[in-house]
Short mmCIF file of C-alpha atoms in Angstrom, two decimals:
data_model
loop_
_atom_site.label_atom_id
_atom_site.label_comp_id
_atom_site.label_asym_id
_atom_site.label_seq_id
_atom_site.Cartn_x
_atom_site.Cartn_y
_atom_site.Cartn_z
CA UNK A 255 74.38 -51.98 11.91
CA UNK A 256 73.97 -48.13 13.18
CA UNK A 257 76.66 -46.45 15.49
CA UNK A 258 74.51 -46.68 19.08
CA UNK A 259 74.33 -43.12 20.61
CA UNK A 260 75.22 -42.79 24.27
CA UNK A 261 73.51 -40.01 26.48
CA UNK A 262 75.86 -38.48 29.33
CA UNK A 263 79.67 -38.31 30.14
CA UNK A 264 79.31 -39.27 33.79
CA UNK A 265 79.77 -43.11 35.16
CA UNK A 266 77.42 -45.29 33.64
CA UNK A 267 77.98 -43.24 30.27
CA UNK A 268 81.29 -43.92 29.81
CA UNK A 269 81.15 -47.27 31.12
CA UNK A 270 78.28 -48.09 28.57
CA UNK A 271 80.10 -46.99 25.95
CA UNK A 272 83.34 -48.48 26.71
CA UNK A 273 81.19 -51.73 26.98
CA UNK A 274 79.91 -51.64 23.52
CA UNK A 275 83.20 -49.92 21.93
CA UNK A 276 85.15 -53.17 23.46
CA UNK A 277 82.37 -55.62 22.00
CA UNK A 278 83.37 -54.00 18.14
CA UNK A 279 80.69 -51.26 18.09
CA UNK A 280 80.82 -47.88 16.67
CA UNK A 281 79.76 -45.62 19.43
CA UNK A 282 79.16 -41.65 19.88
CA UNK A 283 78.95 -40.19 22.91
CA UNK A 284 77.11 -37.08 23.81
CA UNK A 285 77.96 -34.59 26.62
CA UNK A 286 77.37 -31.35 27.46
CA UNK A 287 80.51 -30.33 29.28
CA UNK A 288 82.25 -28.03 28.78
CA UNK A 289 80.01 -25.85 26.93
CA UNK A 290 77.21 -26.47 29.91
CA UNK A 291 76.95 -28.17 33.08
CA UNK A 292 75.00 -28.63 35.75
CA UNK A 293 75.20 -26.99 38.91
CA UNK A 294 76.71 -29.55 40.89
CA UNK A 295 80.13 -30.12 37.79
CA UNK A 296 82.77 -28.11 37.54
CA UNK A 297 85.79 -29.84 35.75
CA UNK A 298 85.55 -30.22 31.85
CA UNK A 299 86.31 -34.35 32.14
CA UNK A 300 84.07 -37.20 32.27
CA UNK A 301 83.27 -39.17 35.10
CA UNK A 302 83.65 -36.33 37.58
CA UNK A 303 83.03 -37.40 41.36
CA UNK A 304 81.23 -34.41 42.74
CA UNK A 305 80.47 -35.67 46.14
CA UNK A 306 83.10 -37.82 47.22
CA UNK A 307 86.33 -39.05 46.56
CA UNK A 308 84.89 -42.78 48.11
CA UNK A 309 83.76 -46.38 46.39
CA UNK A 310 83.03 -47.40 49.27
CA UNK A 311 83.71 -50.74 50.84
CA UNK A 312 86.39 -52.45 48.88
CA UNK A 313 85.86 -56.07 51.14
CA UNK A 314 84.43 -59.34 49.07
CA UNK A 315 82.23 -59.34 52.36
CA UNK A 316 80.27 -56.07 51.27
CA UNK A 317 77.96 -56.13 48.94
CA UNK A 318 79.42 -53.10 47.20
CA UNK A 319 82.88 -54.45 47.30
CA UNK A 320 81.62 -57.88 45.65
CA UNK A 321 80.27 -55.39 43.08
CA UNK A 322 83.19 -54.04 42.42
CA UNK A 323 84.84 -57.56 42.01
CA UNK A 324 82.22 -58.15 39.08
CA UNK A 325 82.71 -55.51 37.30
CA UNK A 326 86.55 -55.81 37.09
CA UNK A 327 85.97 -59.63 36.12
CA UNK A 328 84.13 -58.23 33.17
CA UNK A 329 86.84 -55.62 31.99
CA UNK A 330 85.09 -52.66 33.74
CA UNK A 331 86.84 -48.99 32.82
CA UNK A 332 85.66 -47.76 35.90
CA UNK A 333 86.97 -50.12 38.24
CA UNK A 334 90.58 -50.16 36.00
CA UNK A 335 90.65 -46.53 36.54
CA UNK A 336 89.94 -46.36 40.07
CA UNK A 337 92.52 -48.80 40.86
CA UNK A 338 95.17 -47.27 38.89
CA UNK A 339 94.38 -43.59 40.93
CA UNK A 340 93.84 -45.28 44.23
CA UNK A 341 94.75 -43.13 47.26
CA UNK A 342 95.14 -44.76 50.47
CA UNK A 343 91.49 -45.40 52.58
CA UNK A 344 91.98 -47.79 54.88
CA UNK A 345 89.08 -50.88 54.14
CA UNK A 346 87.75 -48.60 51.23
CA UNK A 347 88.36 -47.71 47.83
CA UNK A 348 89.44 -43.90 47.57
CA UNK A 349 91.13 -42.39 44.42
CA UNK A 350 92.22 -39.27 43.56
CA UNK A 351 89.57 -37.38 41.65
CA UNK A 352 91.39 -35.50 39.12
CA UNK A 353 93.25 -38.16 38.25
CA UNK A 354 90.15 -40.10 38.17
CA UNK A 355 88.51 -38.43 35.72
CA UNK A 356 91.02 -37.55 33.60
CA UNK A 357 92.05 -41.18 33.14
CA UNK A 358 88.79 -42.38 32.14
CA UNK A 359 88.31 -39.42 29.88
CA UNK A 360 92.11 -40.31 28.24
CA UNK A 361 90.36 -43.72 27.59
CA UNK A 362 87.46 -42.81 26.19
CA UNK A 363 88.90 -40.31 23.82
CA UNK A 364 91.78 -42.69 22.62
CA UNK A 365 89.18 -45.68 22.02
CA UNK A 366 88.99 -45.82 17.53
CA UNK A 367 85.29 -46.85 18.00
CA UNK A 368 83.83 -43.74 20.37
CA UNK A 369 83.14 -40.63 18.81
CA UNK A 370 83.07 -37.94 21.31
CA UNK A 371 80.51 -35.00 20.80
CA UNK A 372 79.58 -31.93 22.93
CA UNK A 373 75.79 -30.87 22.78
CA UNK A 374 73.31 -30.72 25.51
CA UNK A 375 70.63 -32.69 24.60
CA UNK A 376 67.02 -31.22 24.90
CA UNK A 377 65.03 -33.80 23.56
CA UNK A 378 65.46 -37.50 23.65
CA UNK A 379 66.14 -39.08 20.44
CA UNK A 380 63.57 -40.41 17.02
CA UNK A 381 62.56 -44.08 17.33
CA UNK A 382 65.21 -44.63 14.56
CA UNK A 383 67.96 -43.75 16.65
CA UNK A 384 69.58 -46.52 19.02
CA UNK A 385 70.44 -44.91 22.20
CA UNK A 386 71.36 -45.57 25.91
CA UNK A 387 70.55 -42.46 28.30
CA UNK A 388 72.72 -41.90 31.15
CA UNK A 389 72.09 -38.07 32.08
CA UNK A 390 72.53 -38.88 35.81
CA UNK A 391 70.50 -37.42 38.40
CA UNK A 392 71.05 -34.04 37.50
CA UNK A 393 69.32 -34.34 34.12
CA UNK A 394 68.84 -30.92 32.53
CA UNK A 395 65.37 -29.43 32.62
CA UNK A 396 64.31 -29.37 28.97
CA UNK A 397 65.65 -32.90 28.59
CA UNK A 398 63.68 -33.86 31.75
CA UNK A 399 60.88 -32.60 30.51
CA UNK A 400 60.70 -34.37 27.46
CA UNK A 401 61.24 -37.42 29.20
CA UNK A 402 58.43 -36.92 31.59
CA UNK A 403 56.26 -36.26 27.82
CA UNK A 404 57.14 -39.54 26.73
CA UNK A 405 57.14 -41.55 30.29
CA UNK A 406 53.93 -40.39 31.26
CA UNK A 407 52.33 -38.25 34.19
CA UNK A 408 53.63 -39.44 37.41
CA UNK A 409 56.75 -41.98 36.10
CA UNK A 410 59.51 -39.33 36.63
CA UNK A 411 60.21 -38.09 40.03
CA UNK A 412 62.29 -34.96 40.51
CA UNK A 413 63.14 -35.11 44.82
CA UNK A 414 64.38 -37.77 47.23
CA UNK A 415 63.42 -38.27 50.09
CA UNK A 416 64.97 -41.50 51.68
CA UNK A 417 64.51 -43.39 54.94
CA UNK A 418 67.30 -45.71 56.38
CA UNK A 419 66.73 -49.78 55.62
CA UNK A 420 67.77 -52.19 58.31
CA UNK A 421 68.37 -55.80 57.86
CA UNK A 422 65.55 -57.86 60.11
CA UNK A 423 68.42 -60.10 61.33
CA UNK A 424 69.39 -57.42 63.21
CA UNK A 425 66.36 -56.14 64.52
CA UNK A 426 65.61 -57.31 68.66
CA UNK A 427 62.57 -58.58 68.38
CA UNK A 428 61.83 -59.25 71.82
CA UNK A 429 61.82 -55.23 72.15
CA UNK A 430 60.03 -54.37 68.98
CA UNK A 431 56.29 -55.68 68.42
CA UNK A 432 54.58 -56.06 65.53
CA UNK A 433 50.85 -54.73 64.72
CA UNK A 434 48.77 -52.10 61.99
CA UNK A 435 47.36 -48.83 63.67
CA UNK A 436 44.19 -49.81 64.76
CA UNK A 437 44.67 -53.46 63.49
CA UNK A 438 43.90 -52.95 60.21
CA UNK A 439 46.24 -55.08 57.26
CA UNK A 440 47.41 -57.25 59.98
CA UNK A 441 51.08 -57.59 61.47
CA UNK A 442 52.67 -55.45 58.75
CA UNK A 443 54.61 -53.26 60.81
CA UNK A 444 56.92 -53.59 63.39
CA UNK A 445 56.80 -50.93 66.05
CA UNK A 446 59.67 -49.85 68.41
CA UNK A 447 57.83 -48.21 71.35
CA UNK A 448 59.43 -45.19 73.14
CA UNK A 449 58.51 -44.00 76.83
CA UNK A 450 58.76 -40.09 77.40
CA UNK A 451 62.11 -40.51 78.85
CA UNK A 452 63.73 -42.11 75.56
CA UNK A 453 61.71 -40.23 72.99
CA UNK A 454 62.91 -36.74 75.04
CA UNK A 455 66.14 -38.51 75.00
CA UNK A 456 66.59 -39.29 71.03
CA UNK A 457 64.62 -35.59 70.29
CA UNK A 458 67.64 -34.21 71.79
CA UNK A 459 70.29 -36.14 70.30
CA UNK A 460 68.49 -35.51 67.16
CA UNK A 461 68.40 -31.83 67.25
CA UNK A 462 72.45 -31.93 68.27
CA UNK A 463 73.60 -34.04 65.44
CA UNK A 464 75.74 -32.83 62.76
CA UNK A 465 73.89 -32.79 59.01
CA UNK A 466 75.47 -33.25 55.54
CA UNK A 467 76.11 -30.02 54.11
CA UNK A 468 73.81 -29.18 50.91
CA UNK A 469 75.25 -30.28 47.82
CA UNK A 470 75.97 -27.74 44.39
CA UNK A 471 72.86 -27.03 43.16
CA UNK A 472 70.27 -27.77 46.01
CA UNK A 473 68.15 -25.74 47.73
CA UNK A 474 67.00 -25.85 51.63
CA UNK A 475 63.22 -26.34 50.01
CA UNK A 476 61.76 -29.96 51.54
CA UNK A 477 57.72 -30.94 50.42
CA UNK A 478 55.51 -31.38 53.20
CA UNK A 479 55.41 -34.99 53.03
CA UNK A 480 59.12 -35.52 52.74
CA UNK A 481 60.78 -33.16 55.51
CA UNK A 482 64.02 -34.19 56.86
CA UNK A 483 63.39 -35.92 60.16
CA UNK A 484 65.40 -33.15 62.47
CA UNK A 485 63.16 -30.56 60.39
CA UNK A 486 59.90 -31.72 61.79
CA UNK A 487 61.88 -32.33 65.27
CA UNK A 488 62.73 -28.15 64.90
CA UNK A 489 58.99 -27.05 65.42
CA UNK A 490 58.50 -28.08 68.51
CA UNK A 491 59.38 -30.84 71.09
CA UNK A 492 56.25 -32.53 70.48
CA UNK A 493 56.70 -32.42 66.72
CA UNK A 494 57.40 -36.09 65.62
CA UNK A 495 54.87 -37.80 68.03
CA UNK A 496 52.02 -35.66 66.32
CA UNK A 497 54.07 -36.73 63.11
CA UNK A 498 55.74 -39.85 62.01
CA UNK A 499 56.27 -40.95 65.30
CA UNK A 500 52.74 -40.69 66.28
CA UNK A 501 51.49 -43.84 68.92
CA UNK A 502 47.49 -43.58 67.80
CA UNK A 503 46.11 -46.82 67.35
CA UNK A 504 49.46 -48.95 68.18
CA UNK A 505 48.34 -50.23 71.92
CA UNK A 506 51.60 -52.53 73.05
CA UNK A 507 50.64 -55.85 73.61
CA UNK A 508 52.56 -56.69 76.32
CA UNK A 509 51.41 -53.50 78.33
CA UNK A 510 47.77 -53.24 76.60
CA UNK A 511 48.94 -49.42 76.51
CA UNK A 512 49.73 -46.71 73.75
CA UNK A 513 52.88 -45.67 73.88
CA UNK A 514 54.65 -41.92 74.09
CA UNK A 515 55.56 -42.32 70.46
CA UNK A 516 56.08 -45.44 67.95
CA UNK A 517 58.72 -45.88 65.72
CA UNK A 518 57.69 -47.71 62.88
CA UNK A 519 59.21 -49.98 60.41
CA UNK A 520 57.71 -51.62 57.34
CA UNK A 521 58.62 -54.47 55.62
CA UNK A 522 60.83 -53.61 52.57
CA UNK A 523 60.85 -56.91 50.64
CA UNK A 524 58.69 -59.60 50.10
CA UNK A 525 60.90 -61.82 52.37
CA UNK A 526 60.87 -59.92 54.86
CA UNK A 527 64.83 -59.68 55.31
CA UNK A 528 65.10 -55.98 55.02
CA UNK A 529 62.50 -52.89 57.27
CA UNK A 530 62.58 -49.30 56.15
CA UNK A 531 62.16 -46.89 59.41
CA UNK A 532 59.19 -45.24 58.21
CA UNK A 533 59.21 -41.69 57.95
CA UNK A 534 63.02 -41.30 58.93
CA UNK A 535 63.88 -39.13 55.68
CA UNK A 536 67.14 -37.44 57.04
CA UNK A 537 70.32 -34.82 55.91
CA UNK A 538 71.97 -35.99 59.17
CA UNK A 539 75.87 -37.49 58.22
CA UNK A 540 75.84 -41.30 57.93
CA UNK A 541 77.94 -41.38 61.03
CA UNK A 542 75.62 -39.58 62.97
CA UNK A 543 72.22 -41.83 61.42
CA UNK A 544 74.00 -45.16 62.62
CA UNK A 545 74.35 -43.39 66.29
CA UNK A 546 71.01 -41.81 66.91
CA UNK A 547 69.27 -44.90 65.39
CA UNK A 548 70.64 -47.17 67.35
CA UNK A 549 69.92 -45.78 70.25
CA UNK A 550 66.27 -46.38 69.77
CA UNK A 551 64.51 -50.10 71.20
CA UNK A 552 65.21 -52.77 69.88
CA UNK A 553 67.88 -51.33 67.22
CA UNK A 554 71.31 -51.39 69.04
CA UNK A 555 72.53 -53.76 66.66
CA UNK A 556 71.05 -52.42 63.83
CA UNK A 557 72.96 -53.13 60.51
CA UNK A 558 72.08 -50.61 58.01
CA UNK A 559 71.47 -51.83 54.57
CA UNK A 560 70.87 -48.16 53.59
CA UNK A 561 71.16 -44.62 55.09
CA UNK A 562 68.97 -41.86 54.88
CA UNK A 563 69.06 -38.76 52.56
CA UNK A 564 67.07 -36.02 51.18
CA UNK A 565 68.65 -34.41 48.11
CA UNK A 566 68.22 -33.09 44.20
CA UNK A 567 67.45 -36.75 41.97
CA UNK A 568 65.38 -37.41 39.13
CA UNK A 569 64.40 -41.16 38.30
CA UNK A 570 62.58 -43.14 36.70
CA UNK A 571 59.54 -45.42 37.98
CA UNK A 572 61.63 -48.35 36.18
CA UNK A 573 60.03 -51.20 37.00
CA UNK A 574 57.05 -49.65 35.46
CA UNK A 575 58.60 -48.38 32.71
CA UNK A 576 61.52 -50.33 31.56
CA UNK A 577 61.61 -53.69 30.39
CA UNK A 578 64.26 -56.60 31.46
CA UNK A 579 66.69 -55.38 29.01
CA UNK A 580 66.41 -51.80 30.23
CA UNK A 581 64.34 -50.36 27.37
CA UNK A 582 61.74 -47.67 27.75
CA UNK A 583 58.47 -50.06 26.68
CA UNK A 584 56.74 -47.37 24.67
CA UNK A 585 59.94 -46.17 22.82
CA UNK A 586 62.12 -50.01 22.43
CA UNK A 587 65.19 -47.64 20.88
CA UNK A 588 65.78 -46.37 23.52
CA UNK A 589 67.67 -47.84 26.72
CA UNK A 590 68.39 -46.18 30.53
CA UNK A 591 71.51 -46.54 32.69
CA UNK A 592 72.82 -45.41 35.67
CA UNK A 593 70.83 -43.31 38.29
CA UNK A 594 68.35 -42.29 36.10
CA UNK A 595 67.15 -45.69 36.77
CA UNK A 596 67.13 -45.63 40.38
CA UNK A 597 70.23 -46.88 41.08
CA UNK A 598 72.38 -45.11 43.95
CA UNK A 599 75.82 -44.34 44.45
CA UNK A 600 79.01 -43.95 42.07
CA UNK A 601 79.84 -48.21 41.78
CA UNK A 602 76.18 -48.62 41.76
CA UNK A 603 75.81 -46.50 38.31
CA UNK A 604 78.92 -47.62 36.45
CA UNK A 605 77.70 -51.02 37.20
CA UNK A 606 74.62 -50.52 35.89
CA UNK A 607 76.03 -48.98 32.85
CA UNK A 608 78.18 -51.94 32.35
CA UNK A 609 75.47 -54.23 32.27
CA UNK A 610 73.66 -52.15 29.89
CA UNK A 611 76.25 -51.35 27.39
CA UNK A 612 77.23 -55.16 27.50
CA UNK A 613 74.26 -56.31 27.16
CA UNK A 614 73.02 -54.51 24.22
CA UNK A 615 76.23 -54.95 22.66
CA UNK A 616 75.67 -59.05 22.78
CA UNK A 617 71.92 -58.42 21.66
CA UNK A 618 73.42 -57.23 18.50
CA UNK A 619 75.89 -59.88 18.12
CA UNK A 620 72.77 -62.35 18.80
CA UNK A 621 69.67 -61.26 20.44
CA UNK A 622 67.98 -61.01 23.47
CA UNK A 623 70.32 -62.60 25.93
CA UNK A 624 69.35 -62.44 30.34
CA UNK A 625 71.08 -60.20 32.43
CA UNK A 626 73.35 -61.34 35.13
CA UNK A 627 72.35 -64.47 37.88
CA UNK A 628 70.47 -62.62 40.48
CA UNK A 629 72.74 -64.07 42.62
CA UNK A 630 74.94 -62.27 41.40
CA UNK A 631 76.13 -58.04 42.65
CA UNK A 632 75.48 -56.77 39.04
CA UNK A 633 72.07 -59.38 38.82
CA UNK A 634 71.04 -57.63 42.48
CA UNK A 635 70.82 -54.56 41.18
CA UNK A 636 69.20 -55.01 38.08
CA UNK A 637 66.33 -57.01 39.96
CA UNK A 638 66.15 -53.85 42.27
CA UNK A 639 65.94 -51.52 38.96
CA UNK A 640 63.31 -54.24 37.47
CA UNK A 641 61.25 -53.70 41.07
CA UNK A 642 61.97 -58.04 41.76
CA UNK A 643 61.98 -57.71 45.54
CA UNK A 644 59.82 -54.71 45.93
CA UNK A 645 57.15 -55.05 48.56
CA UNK A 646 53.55 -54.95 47.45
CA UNK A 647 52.06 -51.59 48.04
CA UNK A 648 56.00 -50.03 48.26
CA UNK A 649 56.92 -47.20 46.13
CA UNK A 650 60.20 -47.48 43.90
CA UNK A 651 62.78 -45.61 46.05
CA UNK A 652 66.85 -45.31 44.47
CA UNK A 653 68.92 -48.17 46.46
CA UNK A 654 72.69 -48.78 47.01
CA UNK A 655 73.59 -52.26 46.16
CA UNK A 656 73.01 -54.23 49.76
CA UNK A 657 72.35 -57.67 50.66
CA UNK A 658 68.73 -57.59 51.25
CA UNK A 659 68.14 -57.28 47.27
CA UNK A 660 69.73 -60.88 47.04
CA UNK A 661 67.84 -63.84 47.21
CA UNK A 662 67.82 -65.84 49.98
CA UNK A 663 70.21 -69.10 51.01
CA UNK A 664 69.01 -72.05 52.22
CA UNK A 665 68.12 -72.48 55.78
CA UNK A 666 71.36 -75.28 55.55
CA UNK A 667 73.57 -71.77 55.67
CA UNK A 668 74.79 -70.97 59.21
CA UNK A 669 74.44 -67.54 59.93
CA UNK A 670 77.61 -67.12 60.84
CA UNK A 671 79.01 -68.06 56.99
CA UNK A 672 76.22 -66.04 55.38
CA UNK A 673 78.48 -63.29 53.99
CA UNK A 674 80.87 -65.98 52.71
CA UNK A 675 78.17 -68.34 51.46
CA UNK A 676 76.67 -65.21 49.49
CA UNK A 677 79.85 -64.24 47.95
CA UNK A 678 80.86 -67.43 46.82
CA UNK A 679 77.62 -68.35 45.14
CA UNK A 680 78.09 -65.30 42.96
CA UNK A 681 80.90 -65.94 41.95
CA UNK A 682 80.05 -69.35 40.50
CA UNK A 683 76.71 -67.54 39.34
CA UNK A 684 78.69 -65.09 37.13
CA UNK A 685 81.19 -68.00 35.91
CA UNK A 686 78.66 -69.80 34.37
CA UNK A 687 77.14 -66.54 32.92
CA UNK A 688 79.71 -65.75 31.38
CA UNK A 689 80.49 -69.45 30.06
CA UNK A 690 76.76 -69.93 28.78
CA UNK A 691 77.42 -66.35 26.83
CA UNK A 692 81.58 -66.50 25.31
CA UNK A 693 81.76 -63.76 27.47
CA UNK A 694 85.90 -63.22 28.76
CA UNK A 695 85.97 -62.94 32.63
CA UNK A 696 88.85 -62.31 35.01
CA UNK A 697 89.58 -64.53 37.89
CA UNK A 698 87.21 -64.57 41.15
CA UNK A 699 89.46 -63.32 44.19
CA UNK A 700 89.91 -65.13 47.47
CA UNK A 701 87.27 -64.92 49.76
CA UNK A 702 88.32 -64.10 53.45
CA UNK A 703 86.75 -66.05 56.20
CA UNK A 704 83.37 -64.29 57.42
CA UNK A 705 84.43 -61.98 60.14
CA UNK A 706 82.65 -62.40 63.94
CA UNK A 707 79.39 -60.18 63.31
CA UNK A 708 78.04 -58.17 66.22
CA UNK A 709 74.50 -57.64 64.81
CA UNK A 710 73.52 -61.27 65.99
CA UNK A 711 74.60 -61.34 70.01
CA UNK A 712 71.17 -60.00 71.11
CA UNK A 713 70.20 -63.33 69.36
CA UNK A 714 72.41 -65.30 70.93
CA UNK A 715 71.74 -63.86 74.14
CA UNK A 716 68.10 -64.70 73.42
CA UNK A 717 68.40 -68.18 72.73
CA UNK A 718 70.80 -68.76 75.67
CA UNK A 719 67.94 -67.10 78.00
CA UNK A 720 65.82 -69.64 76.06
CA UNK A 721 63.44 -66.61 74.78
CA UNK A 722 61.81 -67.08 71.19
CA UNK A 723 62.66 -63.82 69.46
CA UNK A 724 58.86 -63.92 68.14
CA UNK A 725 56.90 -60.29 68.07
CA UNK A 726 54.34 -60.61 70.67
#
């Protein structure tokens, strides 16, 4: 058996390879720093944070938090590494950076079974070669390039431009109304109607709010179809209702009139648990999205499964292109991980490195073997990277780990234990994963009692008033 070649010193590299080194595989590891870099790195370690200092939610009761449980269950070098540089965040997970980086760097360097090399890699490697590419979303041009050759015309996407997701449950639905402009492909949409008062209204508060400054290596340039939302609101005051927020063909229902301007949102998922607010592409800070948004109709109690952004990424088309084990199809050697896939976030790409790395390390021990329960954090995401829940019709889009990319509970779940319920079947889900595979796993933690959720008292107040919640 061959050493197995890892591409890319950031999160999901070095948790790949720490995967396979720990499963008794000889592994090298390719990265470009310090000799090169992109424009966004500037230490010489791996695993550099560039944006943030932030894992996010460190709760059992957030989907990112469960993820994080998961991957220290499975020995994760990421999440042992975080913990040990931990800086104080209140109900997140914060660590220094520095110290970050050089600890997992320390690790990988002192591992006997990883081989460290610096190169920049133009090309991706012969069919002969085993290898797991990681290059992140900053991939270098020539290597790019080459992996647009072998993809295929129209497979790798360079830009990102990102609407917000909202979970339906928290959507008022005796504001909103569903409907198709002009009818047509049914009640696909639902449409949160704004009077000149409240569109003038959230124009202004648009135009006021602070944006995320640009990151190293990006450029003010936005594509005519994906401008930021307070771009198009610059040009004029009349900008988004001749744009995105344009009423033609959406007569209301109730009032057999067209609104001042629509807000739409389309179904993200084939259940129907999760709406993207269509043409809502935005640099505004996440602080500032959760505000404005929910100051439109019908989304005061909007929980947000995802936030906007527009930024620098390249990905993959992944469900097209990659198979369940996270091989390229026309080139089986070779194997993607991290946010090259389409994955989003820091946790979010270790994970998904994790899972790859382990996972090609036990096909060597004994062949194809599935990926995690996806009922599980870790199985979530890689049903999101194999497209499982994408709506018909729906673009691949990068995605956070969130709730919405789980399956469904039973209609027996109350609502108000649906957090708990969730967390607690993936925990048994990645028990007997493990079990079924000889695969060592850490003990679950304690899962608090579902907190008192706010998203759900327009509901309540709907069913006391005895009103349906139905679109019209």
């Amino acid at each position: 058996m061959g050493r197995i070649t890892v591409i890319g010193g950031g999160l999901a590299g070095c948790e790949a390879a720490w995967q396979l080194a720990g499963r008794g595989l000889e592994v090298e590891l390719v990265e470009m720093k310090p000799t090169d870099r992109s424009p966004a790195h500037s230490r010489d370690s791996l695993a550099e944070l560039v944006c943030s200092n932030s894992l996010r939610a460190a709760s059992l009761l957030n989907a990112v938090g469960l993820l994080k449980e998961e991957m220290r269950r499975l020995g994760s070098l990421v999440m042992t590494s975080a913990d040990a540089t931990a800086v104080p965040a209140g109900a997140a997970l914060a660590v220094d950076r520095e110290a970050f980086s050089r600890t997992v760097t320390a690790a990988i360097d002192s591992h006997p079974r990883i081989v460290r090399r610096t190169a920049r890699v133009d090309r991706l490697p012969p069919p002969e070669v085993e290898a797991i590419v990681a290059t992140g979303p900053l991939t270098a041009d020539a290597l790019a390039a080459d992996l647009a050759r072998v993809a295929g015309a129209g497979q790798l996407h360079f830009y990102d431009a990102i609407a917000p997701i909202v979970s339906a449950d928290s959507l008022d639905l005796a504001v909103l109304f569903a409907g198709s402009r002009y009818d047509k492909g049914g009640d696909d949409y639902l449409n949160c109607p704004l009077d000149h008062e409240a569109y003038t209204r959230f124009v202004a508060q648009l135009l006021a709010a602070e944006c995320a400054p640009l990151q190293p290596g990006e450029e003010p340039r936005f594509f005519a179809g994906c401008q930021p939302l307070e771009v198009i609101a610059a040009a004029g005051p009349d900008s988004l209702r001749f744009g995105p927020f344009k009423p033609v063909g959406l007569r209301d229902p109730r009032t057999n009139e067209l609104p001042h301007a629509v807000v739409q949102l389309r179904r993200e998922d084939r259940a129907g648990r999760a709406y993207n607010l269509v043409g809502c592409q935005t640099k505004l800070k996440h602080d500032a999205q959760r505000r404005l948004f929910r100051t439109l109709p019908g989304l005061a109690q909007a929980e947000f499964l995802r936030l906007g952004a527009v930024h620098r990424n390249t990905y993959l088309n992944a469900p097209a292109l990659l198979d369940a084990r996270g091989r390229l199809r026309a080139r089986p050697s070779l194997r993607f991980a991290g946010q090259l896939t389409g994955v989003e976030g820091y946790v979010e790409s270790a994970a998904h490195g994790l899972v790859i790395g382990l996972l090609t390390a036990l096909e060597r021990e004994r062949g194809a073997v599935p990926p995690p329960p996806a009922e599980t954090a870790l199985g979530a995401l890689v049903g999101h990277v194999r497209g499982a829940w994408l709506a018909p019709g729906r673009p691949y889009e990068p995605q956070n780990v969130h709730w919405g990319l789980f399956p469904p509970l039973g209609p027996e779940t109350r609502r108000s234990e649906t957090q708990r319920a969730r967390v607690l079947r993936a925990q048994e889900a990645l028990s007997r994963w493990a079990a079924e595979l000889g695969l060592p796993l850490g003990p679950a933690g304690p899962v608090p009692e579902t907190r008192k959720n706010p998203h759900y008292r327009g509901r309540r107040r709907r069913q006391r008033d005895g009103s349906t919640g139905k679109p019209s």
